XYZ file of C-alpha atoms in Angstrom:
357
model
C -0.027 0.002 -0.020
C 1.146 3.559 -0.742
C 1.976 5.422 2.478
C -0.617 7.977 3.471
C 0.555 11.600 3.433
C -2.062 14.035 4.673
C -2.001 17.762 3.711
C -4.730 20.052 5.063
C -5.789 22.549 2.390
C -7.677 25.822 2.607
C -9.459 27.531 -0.281
C -10.314 31.156 0.514
C -13.356 32.920 -0.736
C -13.526 36.475 0.568
C -14.143 39.979 -0.833
C -11.237 42.310 -1.763
C -11.028 45.870 -0.439
C -11.846 48.075 -3.400
C -11.177 51.343 -1.497
C -7.986 51.099 0.552
C -4.667 50.460 -1.335
C -3.394 48.022 1.286
C -6.839 46.785 2.432
C -6.885 43.560 0.368
C -3.382 42.569 1.584
C -4.631 42.923 5.159
C -7.571 40.613 4.353
C -5.060 38.101 2.879
C -2.857 38.052 5.914
C -5.855 37.707 8.254
C -7.188 34.837 6.195
C -3.742 33.085 6.300
C -3.789 33.400 10.134
C -7.351 31.971 10.290
C -6.626 29.093 7.907
C -3.365 28.213 9.611
C -5.101 28.260 13.007
C -7.332 25.432 11.562
C -4.257 23.443 10.598
C -4.036 24.396 6.894
C -0.640 24.033 5.305
C -1.696 24.782 1.701
C -3.718 27.997 1.220
C -5.135 29.238 -2.087
C -6.561 32.712 -2.844
C -8.576 33.827 -5.884
C -7.355 35.088 -9.277
C -5.632 38.537 -9.153
C -7.004 39.002 -5.691
C -4.484 41.703 -4.776
C -5.493 44.443 -5.044
C -8.647 43.106 -6.824
C -9.785 41.480 -10.050
C -10.582 44.214 -12.726
C -14.341 43.699 -12.736
C -14.671 47.156 -14.215
C -13.300 45.886 -17.533
C -16.268 43.587 -17.936
C -18.977 46.209 -17.485
C -17.463 49.510 -18.644
C -16.895 50.453 -22.286
C -13.203 51.052 -23.203
C -13.686 54.787 -23.427
C -14.714 54.896 -19.735
C -12.072 52.596 -18.335
C -9.109 54.923 -18.180
C -9.462 56.118 -14.545
C -10.101 52.633 -13.168
C -7.292 51.129 -15.200
C -4.803 53.784 -13.968
C -5.937 53.179 -10.408
C -5.161 49.489 -10.906
C -1.686 50.408 -12.076
C -1.146 52.502 -8.901
C -2.167 49.607 -6.662
C -0.644 46.734 -8.618
C 2.037 44.535 -7.097
C 5.761 44.703 -7.694
C 7.426 41.267 -7.619
C 9.477 41.277 -5.481
C 8.167 44.102 -3.269
C 6.315 44.906 -0.035
C 3.374 42.600 -0.796
C 5.556 39.613 -1.556
C 7.617 40.249 1.505
C 4.543 40.344 3.781
C 3.069 37.130 2.286
C 6.456 35.396 2.444
C 6.708 36.295 6.115
C 3.208 34.812 6.722
C 4.127 31.633 4.922
C 7.310 31.310 6.933
C 5.549 32.089 10.269
C 2.890 29.433 9.724
C 5.044 26.986 7.743
C 2.408 26.999 5.025
C 2.484 26.959 1.241
C 0.519 29.977 -0.142
C -0.770 30.517 -3.678
C -1.771 34.129 -4.283
C -3.128 35.782 -7.421
C -2.015 39.372 -8.017
C -2.106 42.109 -10.650
C 1.607 42.391 -11.242
C 3.108 45.610 -12.583
C 6.241 45.321 -14.680
C 7.089 48.902 -15.689
C 4.376 49.905 -18.211
C 2.459 46.633 -18.317
C 0.155 44.670 -15.987
C -0.011 40.931 -15.810
C -2.353 38.349 -14.278
C 0.222 36.649 -12.067
C 0.147 33.583 -9.815
C 2.674 33.395 -6.985
C 3.587 30.195 -5.114
C 5.331 30.729 -1.740
C 6.924 27.703 -0.075
C 6.638 27.055 3.656
C 10.013 28.691 4.255
C 8.842 31.917 2.682
C 10.726 31.503 -0.597
C 8.930 32.448 -3.794
C 9.059 29.154 -5.766
C 7.129 30.297 -8.847
C 5.940 33.453 -10.473
C 3.853 32.726 -13.562
C 1.696 34.932 -15.806
C -1.567 33.928 -17.444
C -0.615 33.014 -20.952
C -3.712 34.436 -22.650
C -6.006 36.899 -20.913
C -9.691 36.228 -21.729
C -11.957 38.525 -23.728
C -12.304 41.820 -21.787
C -9.084 41.030 -19.866
C -6.969 41.663 -22.926
C -7.575 45.388 -22.451
C -5.928 45.089 -18.999
C -3.112 42.540 -18.998
C -0.201 41.478 -21.178
C 0.432 37.869 -22.116
C 2.590 35.462 -20.127
C 5.119 32.988 -21.530
C 5.803 29.285 -21.435
C 8.366 29.578 -18.622
C 5.513 29.784 -16.126
C 4.003 26.454 -17.192
C 5.884 24.683 -14.471
C 5.452 22.533 -11.381
C 7.492 23.216 -8.279
C 8.540 21.034 -5.354
C 7.203 22.442 -2.089
C 6.870 21.397 1.559
C 3.478 19.842 0.750
C 4.304 18.223 -2.589
C 4.586 19.083 -6.262
C 2.376 22.108 -6.968
C 1.225 23.648 -10.227
C -1.229 26.445 -11.005
C -3.389 27.889 -13.755
C -5.795 30.833 -13.782
C -9.436 30.702 -14.911
C -9.923 29.781 -18.541
C -6.335 28.579 -18.949
C -8.003 25.363 -17.781
C -9.732 25.280 -21.145
C -6.349 25.039 -22.875
C -5.642 21.283 -22.760
C -2.038 21.698 -23.803
C -1.334 24.123 -20.902
C -2.881 21.594 -18.523
C -0.894 18.761 -20.087
C 2.336 20.776 -19.580
C 1.692 20.617 -15.826
C 0.528 17.013 -15.912
C 3.712 16.019 -17.670
C 5.650 17.550 -14.808
C 3.733 15.323 -12.380
C 1.833 17.797 -10.293
C 0.266 16.333 -7.179
C -1.630 19.491 -6.075
C -3.125 21.936 -8.493
C -4.079 25.462 -7.506
C -6.967 26.838 -9.616
C -7.986 30.491 -9.369
C -11.039 32.204 -10.829
C -12.388 35.716 -10.260
C -15.873 34.746 -8.937
C -18.801 37.175 -8.795
C -18.924 37.164 -12.555
C -21.234 36.013 -15.371
C -23.737 34.107 -13.185
C -24.512 30.518 -12.100
C -23.508 29.125 -15.452
C -19.941 30.203 -14.799
C -19.941 28.289 -11.494
C -21.403 25.197 -13.205
C -18.818 25.222 -15.945
C -16.019 25.860 -13.393
C -17.003 22.792 -11.350
C -16.913 20.559 -14.434
C -13.547 21.937 -15.403
C -11.751 21.502 -12.107
C -13.187 18.019 -11.488
C -12.167 16.952 -14.946
C -8.566 18.187 -14.396
C -8.385 16.337 -11.110
C -9.402 13.126 -12.857
C -7.240 13.546 -15.884
C -4.142 14.724 -14.052
C -4.680 12.406 -11.067
C -4.050 15.287 -8.731
C -5.835 17.323 -6.043
C -7.403 20.568 -7.183
C -7.789 23.418 -4.750
C -9.931 26.126 -6.372
C -10.515 29.622 -5.002
C -12.956 32.180 -6.300
C -13.482 35.837 -5.275
C -16.555 37.395 -3.856
C -18.173 40.846 -4.166
C -20.622 42.164 -1.570
C -23.868 43.816 -2.771
C -22.311 47.244 -2.039
C -19.272 46.375 -4.054
C -21.390 45.146 -6.993
C -23.168 48.526 -6.998
C -19.791 50.293 -6.771
C -18.352 48.359 -9.765
C -21.606 48.633 -11.772
C -23.171 52.102 -11.477
C -25.879 51.006 -13.918
C -28.302 48.735 -12.139
C -29.085 46.785 -15.315
C -25.480 45.599 -15.487
C -25.239 44.305 -11.896
C -26.232 40.780 -12.821
C -22.914 40.540 -14.682
C -21.097 40.750 -11.319
C -23.100 38.104 -9.461
C -22.791 34.388 -9.175
C -19.918 32.444 -10.701
C -18.605 31.137 -7.368
C -17.409 27.588 -6.807
C -14.658 27.487 -4.255
C -13.862 23.775 -3.929
C -11.321 21.099 -3.026
C -11.421 18.019 -5.300
C -9.641 14.664 -4.996
C -7.849 12.765 -7.823
C -11.012 10.641 -8.046
C -13.007 13.739 -8.936
C -14.831 13.894 -5.578
C -15.483 16.990 -3.532
C -13.729 16.764 -0.186
C -16.034 19.381 1.273
C -19.237 21.072 0.249
C -18.273 23.768 -2.277
C -18.796 27.411 -1.431
C -21.256 29.285 -3.588
C -22.474 32.701 -2.456
C -20.830 34.440 0.500
C -17.516 34.514 2.189
C -15.711 31.611 3.866
C -12.656 29.413 4.047
C -13.081 25.873 2.832
C -10.934 23.338 4.698
C -10.233 19.707 3.713
C -7.603 17.039 4.228
C -5.838 15.684 1.089
C -4.299 12.203 1.301
C -1.604 12.263 -1.382
C -1.689 8.455 -1.453
C -4.718 8.899 -3.720
C -2.515 10.264 -6.441
C -0.863 6.874 -6.887
C -4.125 5.049 -6.395
C -5.602 6.979 -9.352
C -2.487 6.703 -11.548
C -2.283 2.952 -11.041
C -5.410 2.738 -13.212
C -4.855 5.732 -15.544
C -1.657 7.743 -15.815
C -2.108 10.254 -18.647
C 1.620 11.018 -18.738
C 2.804 7.469 -18.156
C 1.437 4.051 -18.926
C -1.808 5.465 -20.426
C 0.004 7.820 -22.812
C 1.072 7.173 -26.430
C 3.917 9.667 -26.959
C 4.842 8.126 -30.317
C 1.383 9.191 -31.550
C 0.544 12.300 -29.543
C 3.172 14.591 -27.952
C 3.390 18.109 -26.494
C 6.192 20.429 -27.560
C 6.569 23.264 -25.093
C 8.706 26.453 -25.453
C 9.678 26.982 -21.807
C 11.965 29.918 -22.421
C 11.148 33.169 -20.701
C 10.018 35.922 -23.121
C 12.800 38.163 -24.348
C 12.246 41.619 -25.767
C 15.869 42.199 -26.768
C 17.912 39.896 -29.008
C 21.555 40.342 -29.783
C 22.502 40.330 -33.471
C 24.452 37.345 -34.768
C 27.977 38.449 -35.572
C 30.317 35.442 -35.853
C 30.589 33.112 -38.848
C 30.201 30.128 -36.504
C 26.911 31.505 -35.200
C 25.703 32.094 -38.762
C 26.561 28.521 -39.796
C 24.728 27.297 -36.633
C 21.631 29.384 -37.561
C 21.692 27.953 -41.129
C 21.845 24.420 -39.716
C 18.931 25.097 -37.355
C 16.853 26.578 -40.160
C 17.520 23.537 -42.352
C 16.566 21.203 -39.518
C 13.411 23.218 -38.841
C 12.274 22.631 -42.470
C 11.850 18.908 -41.628
C 9.855 19.550 -38.421
C 6.066 19.096 -38.255
C 3.945 22.193 -38.371
C 0.427 23.205 -37.645
C -0.375 23.215 -41.314
C 0.556 19.602 -41.940
C 3.537 17.447 -42.680
C 5.001 14.461 -40.936
C 8.113 13.249 -39.208
C 9.450 13.057 -35.695
C 9.869 15.626 -32.909
C 12.476 18.353 -33.555
C 15.707 17.972 -31.627
C 18.169 20.556 -30.375
C 21.890 20.232 -30.943
C 22.307 18.533 -27.540
C 19.721 15.918 -28.465
C 16.924 17.254 -26.260
C 13.452 17.674 -27.619
C 12.701 21.028 -29.233
C 10.095 22.578 -26.942
C 7.637 24.150 -29.429
C 4.010 23.267 -29.763
C 3.097 21.346 -32.925
C 0.445 18.974 -34.151
C 1.620 15.888 -36.021
C -0.489 15.146 -39.089
C -0.098 12.449 -41.772
């Protein structure tokens, strides 16, 4: 029998502070204290919770978003910075792994960023949502493949995705292939209505089953007063209600506690990591149940670079010619056949492609 390893998880569904610049961080730290007092060692907060999810971008036309967008810039999080220092201290104090969603400011751009802090306070992963959804593209830049990673923490191997990234099967598979045991899912909550919550539940339960991992999902919450604040027009307020499904799901697709719908709360459940092996014994999507000779993922895991040095040496030019010649034999999205591309050192070329006959 696989040895039992119990990790107590907490999924936090609370409202942000839309008024005070440091108010949401205070709420985060208080929630960490509360969850840790209940024995939680893995704590997940909603998508871009600090300072708040940009609900305004869903209900205001672009011409009226300027002031709210600039306010978000002013309150956005520098990584590293005072917010990360405070959360790292809380993780260290409680010996807990914390997953926090923030609006990250990197000079002139904002990003939907997920931060994973280990129990010693170290920042193990900073990843940016690879494709903001619909209205979000007015607010955030795009992330890169470097963030599609799984990190070893005090509670196990942890990966994370934000919201509709869970509808990108290749992004999910990139984490599955790195053998995540615990998956942190983050959604904004208080958005779209009940259909959003229903779809969310299907999505996170399916990932738990397919990845054979635990999923800890946190969604945000807006009070009635905050809904009115975000939506001055009463007829639009339904767009900022519902859509909440804070949940903790086992590798067998079962809820480990009753999901949270409306209202604030902290969901607590114990995760027995022995269930990961129990599930994978029957169906390991990145092992004995996979067919890599038929279906494979190529993943460019290099950080985005905005400056490239020009090629100057003849040796480098010859190397580039060789790479271009090799690339002509690689499969592409438009068709073709052949094996996976290889780098000069023999490793698999990490770009996404679909193999077709």
